[in-house]
PDB file of C-alpha atoms in Angstrom:
ATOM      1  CA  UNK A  14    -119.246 195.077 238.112  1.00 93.00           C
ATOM      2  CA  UNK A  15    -122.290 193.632 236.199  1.00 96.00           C
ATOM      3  CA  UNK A  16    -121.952 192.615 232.843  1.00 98.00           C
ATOM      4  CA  UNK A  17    -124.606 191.454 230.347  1.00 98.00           C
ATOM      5  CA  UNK A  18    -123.310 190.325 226.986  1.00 98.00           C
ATOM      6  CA  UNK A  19    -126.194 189.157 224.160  1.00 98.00           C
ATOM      7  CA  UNK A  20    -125.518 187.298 221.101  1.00 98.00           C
ATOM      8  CA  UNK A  21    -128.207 186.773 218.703  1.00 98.00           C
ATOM      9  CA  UNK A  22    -127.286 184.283 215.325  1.00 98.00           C
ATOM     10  CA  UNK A  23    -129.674 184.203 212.812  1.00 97.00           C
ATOM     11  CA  UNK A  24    -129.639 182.859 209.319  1.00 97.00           C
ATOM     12  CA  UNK A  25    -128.484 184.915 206.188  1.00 93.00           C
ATOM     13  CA  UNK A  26    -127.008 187.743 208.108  1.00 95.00           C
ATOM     14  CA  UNK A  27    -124.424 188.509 211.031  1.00 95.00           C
ATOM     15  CA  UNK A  28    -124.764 187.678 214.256  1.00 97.00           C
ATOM     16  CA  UNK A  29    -125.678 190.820 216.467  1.00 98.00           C
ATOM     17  CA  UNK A  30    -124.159 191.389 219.429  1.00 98.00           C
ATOM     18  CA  UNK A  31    -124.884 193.743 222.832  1.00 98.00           C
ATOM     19  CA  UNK A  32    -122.180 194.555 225.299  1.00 98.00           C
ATOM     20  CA  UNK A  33    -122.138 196.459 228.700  1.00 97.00           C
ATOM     21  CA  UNK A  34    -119.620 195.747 231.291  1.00 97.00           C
ATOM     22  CA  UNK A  35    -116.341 193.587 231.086  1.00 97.00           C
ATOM     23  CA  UNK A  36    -117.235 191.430 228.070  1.00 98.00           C
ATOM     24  CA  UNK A  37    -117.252 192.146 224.321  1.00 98.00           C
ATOM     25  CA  UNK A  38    -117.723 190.066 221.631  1.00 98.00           C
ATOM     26  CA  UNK A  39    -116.411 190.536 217.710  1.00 98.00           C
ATOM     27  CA  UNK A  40    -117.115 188.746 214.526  1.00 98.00           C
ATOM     28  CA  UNK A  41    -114.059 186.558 213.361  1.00 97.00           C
ATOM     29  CA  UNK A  42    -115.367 184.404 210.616  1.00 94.00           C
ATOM     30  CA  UNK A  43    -118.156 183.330 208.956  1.00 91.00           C
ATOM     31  CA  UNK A  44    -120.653 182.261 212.037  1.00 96.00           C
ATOM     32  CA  UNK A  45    -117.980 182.835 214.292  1.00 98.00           C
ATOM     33  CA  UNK A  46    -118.259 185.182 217.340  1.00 98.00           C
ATOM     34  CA  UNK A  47    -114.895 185.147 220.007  1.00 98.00           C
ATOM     35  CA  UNK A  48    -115.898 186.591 223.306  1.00 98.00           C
ATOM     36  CA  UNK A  49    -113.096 189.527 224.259  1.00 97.00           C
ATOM     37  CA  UNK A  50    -112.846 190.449 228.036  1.00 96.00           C
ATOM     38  CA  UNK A  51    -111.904 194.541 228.550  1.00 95.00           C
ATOM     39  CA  UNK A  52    -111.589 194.857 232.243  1.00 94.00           C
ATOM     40  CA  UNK A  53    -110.472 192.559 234.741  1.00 91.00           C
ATOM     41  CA  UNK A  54    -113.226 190.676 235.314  1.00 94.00           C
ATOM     42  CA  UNK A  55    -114.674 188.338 236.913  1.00 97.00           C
ATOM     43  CA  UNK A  56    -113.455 189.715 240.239  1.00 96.00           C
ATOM     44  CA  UNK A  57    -115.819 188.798 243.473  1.00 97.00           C
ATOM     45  CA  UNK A  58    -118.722 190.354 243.492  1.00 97.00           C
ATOM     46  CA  UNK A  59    -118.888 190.789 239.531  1.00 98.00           C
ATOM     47  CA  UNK A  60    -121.884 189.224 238.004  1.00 98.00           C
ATOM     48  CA  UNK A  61    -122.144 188.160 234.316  1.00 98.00           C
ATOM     49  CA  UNK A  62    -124.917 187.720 232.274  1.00 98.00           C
ATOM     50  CA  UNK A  63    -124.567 185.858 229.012  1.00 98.00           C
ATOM     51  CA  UNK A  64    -127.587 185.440 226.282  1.00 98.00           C
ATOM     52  CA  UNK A  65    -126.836 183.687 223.375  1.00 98.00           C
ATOM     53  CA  UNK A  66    -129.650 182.827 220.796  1.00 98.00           C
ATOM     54  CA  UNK A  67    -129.267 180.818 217.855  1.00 98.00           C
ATOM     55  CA  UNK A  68    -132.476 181.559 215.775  1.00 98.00           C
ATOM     56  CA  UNK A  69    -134.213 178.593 213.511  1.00 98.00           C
ATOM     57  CA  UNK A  70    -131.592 177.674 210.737  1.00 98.00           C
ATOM     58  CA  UNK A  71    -128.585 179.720 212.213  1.00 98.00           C
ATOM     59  CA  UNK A  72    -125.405 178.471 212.524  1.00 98.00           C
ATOM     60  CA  UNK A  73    -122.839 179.811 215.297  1.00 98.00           C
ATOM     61  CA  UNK A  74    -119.346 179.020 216.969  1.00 98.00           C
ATOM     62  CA  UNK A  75    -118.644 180.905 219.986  1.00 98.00           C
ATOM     63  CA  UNK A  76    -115.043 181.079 220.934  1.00 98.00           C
ATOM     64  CA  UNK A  77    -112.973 183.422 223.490  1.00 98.00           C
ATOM     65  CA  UNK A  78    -109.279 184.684 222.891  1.00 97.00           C
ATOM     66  CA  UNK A  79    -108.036 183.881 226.822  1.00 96.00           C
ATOM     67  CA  UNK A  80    -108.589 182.416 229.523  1.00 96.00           C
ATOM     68  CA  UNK A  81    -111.082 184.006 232.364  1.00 97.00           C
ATOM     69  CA  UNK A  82    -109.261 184.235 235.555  1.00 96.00           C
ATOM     70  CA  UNK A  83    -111.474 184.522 238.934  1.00 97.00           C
ATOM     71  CA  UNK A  84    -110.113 186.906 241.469  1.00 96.00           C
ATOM     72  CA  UNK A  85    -111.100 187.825 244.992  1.00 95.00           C
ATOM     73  CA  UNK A  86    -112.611 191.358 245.617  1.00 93.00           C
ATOM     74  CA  UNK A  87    -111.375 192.852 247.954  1.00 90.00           C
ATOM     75  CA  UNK A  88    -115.005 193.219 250.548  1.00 91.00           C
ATOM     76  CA  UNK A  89    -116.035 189.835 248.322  1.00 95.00           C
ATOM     77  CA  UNK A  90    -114.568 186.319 247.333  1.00 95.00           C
ATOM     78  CA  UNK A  91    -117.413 185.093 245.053  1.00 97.00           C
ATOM     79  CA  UNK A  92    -118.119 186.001 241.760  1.00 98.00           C
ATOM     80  CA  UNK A  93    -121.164 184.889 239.470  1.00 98.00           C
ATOM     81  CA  UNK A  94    -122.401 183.985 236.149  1.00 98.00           C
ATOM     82  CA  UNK A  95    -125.426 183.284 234.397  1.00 98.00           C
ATOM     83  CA  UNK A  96    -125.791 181.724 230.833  1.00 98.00           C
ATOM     84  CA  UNK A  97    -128.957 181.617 228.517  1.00 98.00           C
ATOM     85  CA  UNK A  98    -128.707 179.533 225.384  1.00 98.00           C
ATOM     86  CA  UNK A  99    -131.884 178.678 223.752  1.00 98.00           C
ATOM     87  CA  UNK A 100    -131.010 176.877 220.315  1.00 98.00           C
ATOM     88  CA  UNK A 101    -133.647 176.798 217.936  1.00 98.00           C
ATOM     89  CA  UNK A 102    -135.101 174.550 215.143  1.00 98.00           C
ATOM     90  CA  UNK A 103    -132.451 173.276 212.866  1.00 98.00           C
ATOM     91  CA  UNK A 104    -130.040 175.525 214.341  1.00 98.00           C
ATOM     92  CA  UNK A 105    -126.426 174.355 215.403  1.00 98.00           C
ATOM     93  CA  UNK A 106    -124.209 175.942 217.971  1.00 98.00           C
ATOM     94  CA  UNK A 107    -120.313 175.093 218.626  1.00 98.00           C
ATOM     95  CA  UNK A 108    -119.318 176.664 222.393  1.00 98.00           C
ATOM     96  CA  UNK A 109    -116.017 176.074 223.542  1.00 98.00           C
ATOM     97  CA  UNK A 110    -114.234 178.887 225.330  1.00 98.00           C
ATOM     98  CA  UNK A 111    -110.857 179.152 226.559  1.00 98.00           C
ATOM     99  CA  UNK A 112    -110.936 177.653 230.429  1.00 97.00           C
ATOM    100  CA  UNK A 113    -111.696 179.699 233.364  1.00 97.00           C
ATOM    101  CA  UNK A 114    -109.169 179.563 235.996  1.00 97.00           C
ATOM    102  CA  UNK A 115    -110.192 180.296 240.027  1.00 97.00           C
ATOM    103  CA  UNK A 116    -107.384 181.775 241.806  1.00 95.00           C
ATOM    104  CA  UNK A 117    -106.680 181.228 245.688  1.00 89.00           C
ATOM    105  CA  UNK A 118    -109.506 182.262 247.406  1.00 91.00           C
ATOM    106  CA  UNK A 119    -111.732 183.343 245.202  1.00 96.00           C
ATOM    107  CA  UNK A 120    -115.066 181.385 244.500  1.00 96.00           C
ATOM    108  CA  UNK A 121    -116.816 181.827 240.658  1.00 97.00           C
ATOM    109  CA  UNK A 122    -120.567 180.322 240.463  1.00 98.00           C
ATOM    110  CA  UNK A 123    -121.894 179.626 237.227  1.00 98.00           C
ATOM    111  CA  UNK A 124    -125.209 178.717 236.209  1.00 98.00           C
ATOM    112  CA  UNK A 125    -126.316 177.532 232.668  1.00 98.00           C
ATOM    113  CA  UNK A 126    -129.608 177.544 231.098  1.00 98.00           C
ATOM    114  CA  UNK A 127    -130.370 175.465 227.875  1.00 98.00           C
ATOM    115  CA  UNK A 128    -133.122 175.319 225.732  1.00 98.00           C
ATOM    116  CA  UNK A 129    -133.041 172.680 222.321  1.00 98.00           C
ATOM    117  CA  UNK A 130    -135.293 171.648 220.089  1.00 98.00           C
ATOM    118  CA  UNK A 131    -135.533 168.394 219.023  1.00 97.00           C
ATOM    119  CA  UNK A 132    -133.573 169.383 215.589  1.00 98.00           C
ATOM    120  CA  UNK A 133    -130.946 171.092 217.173  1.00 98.00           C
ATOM    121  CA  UNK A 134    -127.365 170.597 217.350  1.00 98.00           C
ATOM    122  CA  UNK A 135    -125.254 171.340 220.470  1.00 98.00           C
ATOM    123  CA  UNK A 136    -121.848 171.215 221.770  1.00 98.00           C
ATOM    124  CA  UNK A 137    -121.352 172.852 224.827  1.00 98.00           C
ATOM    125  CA  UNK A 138    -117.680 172.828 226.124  1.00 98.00           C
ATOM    126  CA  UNK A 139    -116.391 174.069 229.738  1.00 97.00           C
ATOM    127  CA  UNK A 140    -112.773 173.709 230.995  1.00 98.00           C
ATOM    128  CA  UNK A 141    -112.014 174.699 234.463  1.00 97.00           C
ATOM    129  CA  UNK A 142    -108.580 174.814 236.576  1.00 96.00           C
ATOM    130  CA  UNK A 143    -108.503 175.738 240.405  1.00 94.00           C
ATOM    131  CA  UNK A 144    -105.643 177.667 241.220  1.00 91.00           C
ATOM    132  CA  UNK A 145    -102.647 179.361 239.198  1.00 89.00           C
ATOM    133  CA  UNK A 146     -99.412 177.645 239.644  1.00 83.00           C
ATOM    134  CA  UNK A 147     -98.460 177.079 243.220  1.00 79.00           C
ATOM    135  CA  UNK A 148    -101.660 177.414 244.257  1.00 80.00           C
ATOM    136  CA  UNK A 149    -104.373 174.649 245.602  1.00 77.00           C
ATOM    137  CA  UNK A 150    -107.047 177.038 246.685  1.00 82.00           C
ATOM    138  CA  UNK A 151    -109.901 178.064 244.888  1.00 91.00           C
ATOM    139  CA  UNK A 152    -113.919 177.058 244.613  1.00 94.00           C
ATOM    140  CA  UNK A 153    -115.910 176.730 241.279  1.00 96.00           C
ATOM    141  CA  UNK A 154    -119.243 175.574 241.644  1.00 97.00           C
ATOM    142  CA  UNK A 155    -121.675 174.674 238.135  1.00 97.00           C
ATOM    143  CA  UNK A 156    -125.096 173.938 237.612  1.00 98.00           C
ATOM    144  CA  UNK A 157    -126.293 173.285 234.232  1.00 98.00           C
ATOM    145  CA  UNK A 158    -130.028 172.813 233.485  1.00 98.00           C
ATOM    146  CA  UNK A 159    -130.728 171.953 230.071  1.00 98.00           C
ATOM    147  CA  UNK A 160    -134.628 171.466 228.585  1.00 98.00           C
ATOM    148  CA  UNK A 161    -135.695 169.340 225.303  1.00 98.00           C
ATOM    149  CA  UNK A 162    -138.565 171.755 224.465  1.00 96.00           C
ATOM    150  CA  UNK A 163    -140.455 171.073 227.466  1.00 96.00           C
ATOM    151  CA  UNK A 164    -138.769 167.855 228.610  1.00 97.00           C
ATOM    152  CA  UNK A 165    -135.710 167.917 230.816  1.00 98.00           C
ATOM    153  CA  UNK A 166    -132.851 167.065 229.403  1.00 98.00           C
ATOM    154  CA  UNK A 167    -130.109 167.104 231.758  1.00 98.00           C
ATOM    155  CA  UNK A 168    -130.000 168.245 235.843  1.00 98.00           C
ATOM    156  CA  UNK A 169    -125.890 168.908 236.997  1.00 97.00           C
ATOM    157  CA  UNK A 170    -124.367 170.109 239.163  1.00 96.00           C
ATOM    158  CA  UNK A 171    -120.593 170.157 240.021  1.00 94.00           C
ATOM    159  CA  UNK A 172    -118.297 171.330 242.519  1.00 93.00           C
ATOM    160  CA  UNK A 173    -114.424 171.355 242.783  1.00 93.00           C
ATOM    161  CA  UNK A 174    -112.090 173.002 245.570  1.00 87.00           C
ATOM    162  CA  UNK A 175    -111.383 172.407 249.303  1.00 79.00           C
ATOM    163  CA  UNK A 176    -114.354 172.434 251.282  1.00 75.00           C
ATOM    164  CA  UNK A 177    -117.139 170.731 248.037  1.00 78.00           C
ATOM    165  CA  UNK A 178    -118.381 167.674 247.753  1.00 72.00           C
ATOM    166  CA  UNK A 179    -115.678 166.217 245.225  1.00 68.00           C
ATOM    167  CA  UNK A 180    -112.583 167.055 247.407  1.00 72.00           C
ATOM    168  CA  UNK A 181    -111.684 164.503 250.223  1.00 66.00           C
ATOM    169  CA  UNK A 182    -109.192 162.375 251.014  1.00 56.00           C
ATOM    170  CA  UNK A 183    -109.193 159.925 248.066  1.00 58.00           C
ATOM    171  CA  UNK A 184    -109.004 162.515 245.319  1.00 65.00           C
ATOM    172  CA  UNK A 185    -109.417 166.106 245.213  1.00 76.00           C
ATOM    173  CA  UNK A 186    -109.959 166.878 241.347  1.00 81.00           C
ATOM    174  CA  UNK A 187    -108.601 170.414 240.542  1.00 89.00           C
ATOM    175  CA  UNK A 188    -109.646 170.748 236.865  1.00 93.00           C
ATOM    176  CA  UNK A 189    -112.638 169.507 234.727  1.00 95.00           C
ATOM    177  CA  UNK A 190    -113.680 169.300 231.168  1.00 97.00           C
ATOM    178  CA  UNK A 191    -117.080 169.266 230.433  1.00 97.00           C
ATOM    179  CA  UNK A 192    -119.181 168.525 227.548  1.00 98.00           C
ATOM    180  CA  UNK A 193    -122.685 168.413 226.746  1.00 98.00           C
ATOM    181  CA  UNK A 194    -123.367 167.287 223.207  1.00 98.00           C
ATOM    182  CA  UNK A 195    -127.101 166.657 221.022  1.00 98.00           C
ATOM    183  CA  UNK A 196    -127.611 165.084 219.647  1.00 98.00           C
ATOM    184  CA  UNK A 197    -125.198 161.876 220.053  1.00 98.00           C
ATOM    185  CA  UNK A 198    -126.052 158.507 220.072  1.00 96.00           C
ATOM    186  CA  UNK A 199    -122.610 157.024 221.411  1.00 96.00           C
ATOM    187  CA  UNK A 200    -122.207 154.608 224.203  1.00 96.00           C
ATOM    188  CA  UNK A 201    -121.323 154.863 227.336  1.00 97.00           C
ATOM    189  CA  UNK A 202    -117.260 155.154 228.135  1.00 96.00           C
ATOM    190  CA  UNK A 203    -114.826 155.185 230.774  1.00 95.00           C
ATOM    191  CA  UNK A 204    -111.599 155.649 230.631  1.00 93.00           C
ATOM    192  CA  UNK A 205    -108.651 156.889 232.489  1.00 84.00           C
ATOM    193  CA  UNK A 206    -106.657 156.352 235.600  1.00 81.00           C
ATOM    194  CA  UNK A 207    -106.262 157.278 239.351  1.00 68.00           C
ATOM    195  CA  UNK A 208    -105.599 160.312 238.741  1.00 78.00           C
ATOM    196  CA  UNK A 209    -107.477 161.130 235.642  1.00 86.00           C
ATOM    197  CA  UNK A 210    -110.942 159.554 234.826  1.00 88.00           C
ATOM    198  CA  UNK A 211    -112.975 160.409 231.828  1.00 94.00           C
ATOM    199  CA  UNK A 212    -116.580 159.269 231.940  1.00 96.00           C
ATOM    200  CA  UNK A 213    -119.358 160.039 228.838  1.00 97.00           C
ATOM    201  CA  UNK A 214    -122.835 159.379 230.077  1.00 97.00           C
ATOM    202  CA  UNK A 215    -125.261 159.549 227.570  1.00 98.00           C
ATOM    203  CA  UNK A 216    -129.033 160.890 228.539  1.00 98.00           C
ATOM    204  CA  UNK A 217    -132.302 159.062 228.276  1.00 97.00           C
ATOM    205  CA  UNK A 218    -133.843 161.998 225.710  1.00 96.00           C
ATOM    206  CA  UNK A 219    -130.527 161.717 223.727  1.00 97.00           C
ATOM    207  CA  UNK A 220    -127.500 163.395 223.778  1.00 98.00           C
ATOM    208  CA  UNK A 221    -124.389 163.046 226.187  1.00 98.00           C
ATOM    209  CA  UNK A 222    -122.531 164.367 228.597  1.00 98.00           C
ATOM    210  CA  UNK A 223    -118.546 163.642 228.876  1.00 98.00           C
ATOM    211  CA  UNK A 224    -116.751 165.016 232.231  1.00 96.00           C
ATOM    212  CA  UNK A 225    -113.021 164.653 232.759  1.00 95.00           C
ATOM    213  CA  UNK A 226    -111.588 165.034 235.955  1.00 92.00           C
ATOM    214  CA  UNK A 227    -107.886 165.281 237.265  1.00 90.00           C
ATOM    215  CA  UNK A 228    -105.023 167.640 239.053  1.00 88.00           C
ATOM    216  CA  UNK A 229    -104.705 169.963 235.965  1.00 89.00           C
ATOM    217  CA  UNK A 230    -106.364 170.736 232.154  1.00 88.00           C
TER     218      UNK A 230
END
């Protein structure tokens, strides 16, 4: 199944919204927008495509009302999604939906795309778990490539499950929270222990990134 979801915020008036596929999207609140799923989806081979727009002096939180569970197709293990956000001049956007959790043998690749502009305020929030309970299978794989107008901002990419980089013998992290945030001017932290380490990095254009790692959410 291939799903493209588009929501456009702009100032003075509702967001708009355009669904096709296994994603909807409804207007809860003032700037508010919750993402609704209405068919089991992501299942392998399903491919999303998310656009979301906040337009020069537009405010917008983007929420979800459950969790996204990745399932094996039956011909297909992997599933795919690709995210456009391109936040605009003195526009703020709040993204933090509910985690996505990879179920045994099912892989879910996601890609995000960010545009900023130098007065524009972002927080960017993924939570990820591999497996339901009982289960240690399970691949997720992110990239996130995010652009100051035409200055990289930030290059990651991150992989958790048997068989990626970040699984070995010394730890094998099976849930992440990630957060990209601009602008932020905070120091550098580390914190945590063996089992649970939570690092913010913050980026030479500005900004930060904070990833926590560890056995569950």
């Amino acid at each position: 199944m291939r799903t493209e979801l588009t929501i456009v915020a702009t100032p003075g008036r509702s967001p708009r919204i355009s669904a096709v596929g296994g994603l909807a999207a409804r207007i809860t609140g003032r700037d508010t927008v919750h993402v609704i799923g209405t068919a089991a989806t992501p299942l392998g081979g399903d491919h999303w495509d998310i656009t979301v727009r906040v337009l020069s002096g537009a405010r917008l939180s983007l929420r979800s009302v459950a969790a996204s569970l990745a399932l094996p197709g039956r011909e297909c293990t992997v599933s795919t999604a690709h995210w456009s956000v391109d936040v605009e001049d003195d526009a703020t956007l709040d993204c933090a939906l509910e985690p996505t959790v990879v179920a045994g043998a099912a892989e879910h690749r996601v890609e995000s795309t960010v545009l900023l502009a130098p007065t524009s305020t972002l927080v960017l929030r993924e939570r990820v778990q591999i497996g339901r309970t009982g289960e240690r299978a399970g691949i997720w794989i992110g990239t996130t490539d995010a652009d100051l107008g035409t200055v990289p901002l930030l290059r990651h990419r991150l992989e958790l499950g048997a068989g990626t980089v970040s699984h070995d013998l010394l730890d094998a992290p099976a849930a992440l929270t990630s957060e990209l945030r601009y602008p932020d001017d905070r120091p550098a932290e580390v914190s945590g222990d063996a089992r649970t380490a939570r690092t913010r990095l913050p980026l030479a254009r500005g900004g930060s990134l904070t990833t926590q790692l560890g056995p569950r959410l």
